[in-house]
Short mmCIF file of C-alpha atoms in Angstrom, two decimals:
data_model
loop_
_atom_site.label_atom_id
_atom_site.label_comp_id
_atom_site.label_asym_id
_atom_site.label_seq_id
_atom_site.Cartn_x
_atom_site.Cartn_y
_atom_site.Cartn_z
CA MET Z 1 61.55 131.94 88.31
CA ARG Z 2 61.36 133.12 92.00
CA GLY Z 3 62.91 136.45 91.06
CA ILE Z 4 60.21 137.00 88.34
CA ILE Z 5 57.48 136.16 90.81
CA LEU Z 6 59.00 138.48 93.37
CA ALA Z 7 59.28 141.27 90.92
CA LEU Z 8 55.59 140.87 89.80
CA LEU Z 9 54.48 140.89 93.43
CA LEU Z 10 56.39 144.05 94.18
CA ALA Z 11 55.04 145.67 90.92
CA LEU Z 12 51.48 144.88 92.07
CA ALA Z 13 52.09 146.23 95.54
CA GLY Z 14 53.64 149.42 94.08
CA CYS Z 15 50.73 150.13 91.70
CA GLU Z 16 48.07 149.97 94.28
CA LYS Z 17 46.04 153.12 94.43
CA SER Z 18 46.05 154.94 97.73
CA GLN Z 19 43.34 157.36 98.64
CA TYR Z 20 44.79 160.16 100.63
CA GLU Z 21 41.85 162.50 100.59
CA PRO Z 22 39.70 161.73 103.67
CA PHE Z 23 35.94 161.13 103.31
CA PHE Z 24 33.46 162.61 105.83
CA SER Z 25 29.69 162.22 105.74
CA GLU Z 26 27.82 165.48 105.54
CA SER Z 27 25.11 164.16 107.88
CA LYS Z 28 27.58 163.24 110.72
CA THR Z 29 29.49 165.20 113.24
CA TYR Z 30 32.86 163.83 114.08
CA VAL Z 31 34.49 164.52 117.61
CA TYR Z 32 38.24 164.27 118.16
CA ASN Z 33 40.34 164.74 121.14
CA TYR Z 34 43.57 166.56 120.06
CA GLU Z 35 46.77 166.79 122.13
CA GLY Z 36 49.89 168.57 120.90
CA ILE Z 37 53.16 170.03 122.20
CA ILE Z 38 54.91 173.03 120.71
CA LEU Z 39 58.51 173.53 121.70
CA ASN Z 40 60.76 176.62 121.00
CA GLY Z 41 64.44 176.87 121.42
CA ILE Z 42 67.80 175.96 119.84
CA PRO Z 43 68.43 172.19 119.61
CA GLU Z 44 71.81 172.22 121.32
CA ASN Z 45 72.63 170.45 124.53
CA GLY Z 46 72.49 172.56 127.64
CA LEU Z 47 70.43 175.39 126.05
CA ALA Z 48 66.98 176.32 127.41
CA ARG Z 49 63.81 175.44 125.66
CA SER Z 50 60.21 176.64 126.32
CA GLY Z 51 56.97 175.13 125.14
CA ILE Z 52 53.30 174.76 125.53
CA LYS Z 53 51.03 171.78 125.67
CA LEU Z 54 47.56 171.85 123.95
CA ASN Z 55 44.55 169.76 124.71
CA CYS Z 56 41.20 170.40 122.99
CA LYS Z 57 38.17 168.85 121.53
CA VAL Z 58 37.62 169.22 117.95
CA GLU Z 59 34.24 168.91 116.15
CA LEU Z 60 34.17 168.40 112.34
CA SER Z 61 30.77 168.57 110.55
CA GLY Z 62 29.57 168.76 107.00
CA TYR Z 63 28.68 172.31 105.79
CA ALA Z 64 28.16 171.75 102.08
CA GLN Z 65 29.37 169.47 99.33
CA ARG Z 66 33.13 169.03 99.97
CA SER Z 67 33.09 171.76 102.60
CA TYR Z 68 33.39 171.12 106.33
CA MET Z 69 33.19 173.19 109.48
CA LEU Z 70 35.81 172.87 112.11
CA LYS Z 71 35.03 173.95 115.71
#
């Protein structure tokens, strides 16, 4: 009986609909601080690597229906 209940609970959790497409309001401007690191090189011990670190402010605003402007 416990096995059936567990299987039903797992089936319910597995069939839950996930929304992966983000929703942004057209009347708002969203501001994000972005930080990233880009590394180049061969991933072996003792070999040199080079890279760059990025910091920027990103503004995302609605332009038209389902179209957005990224600055």
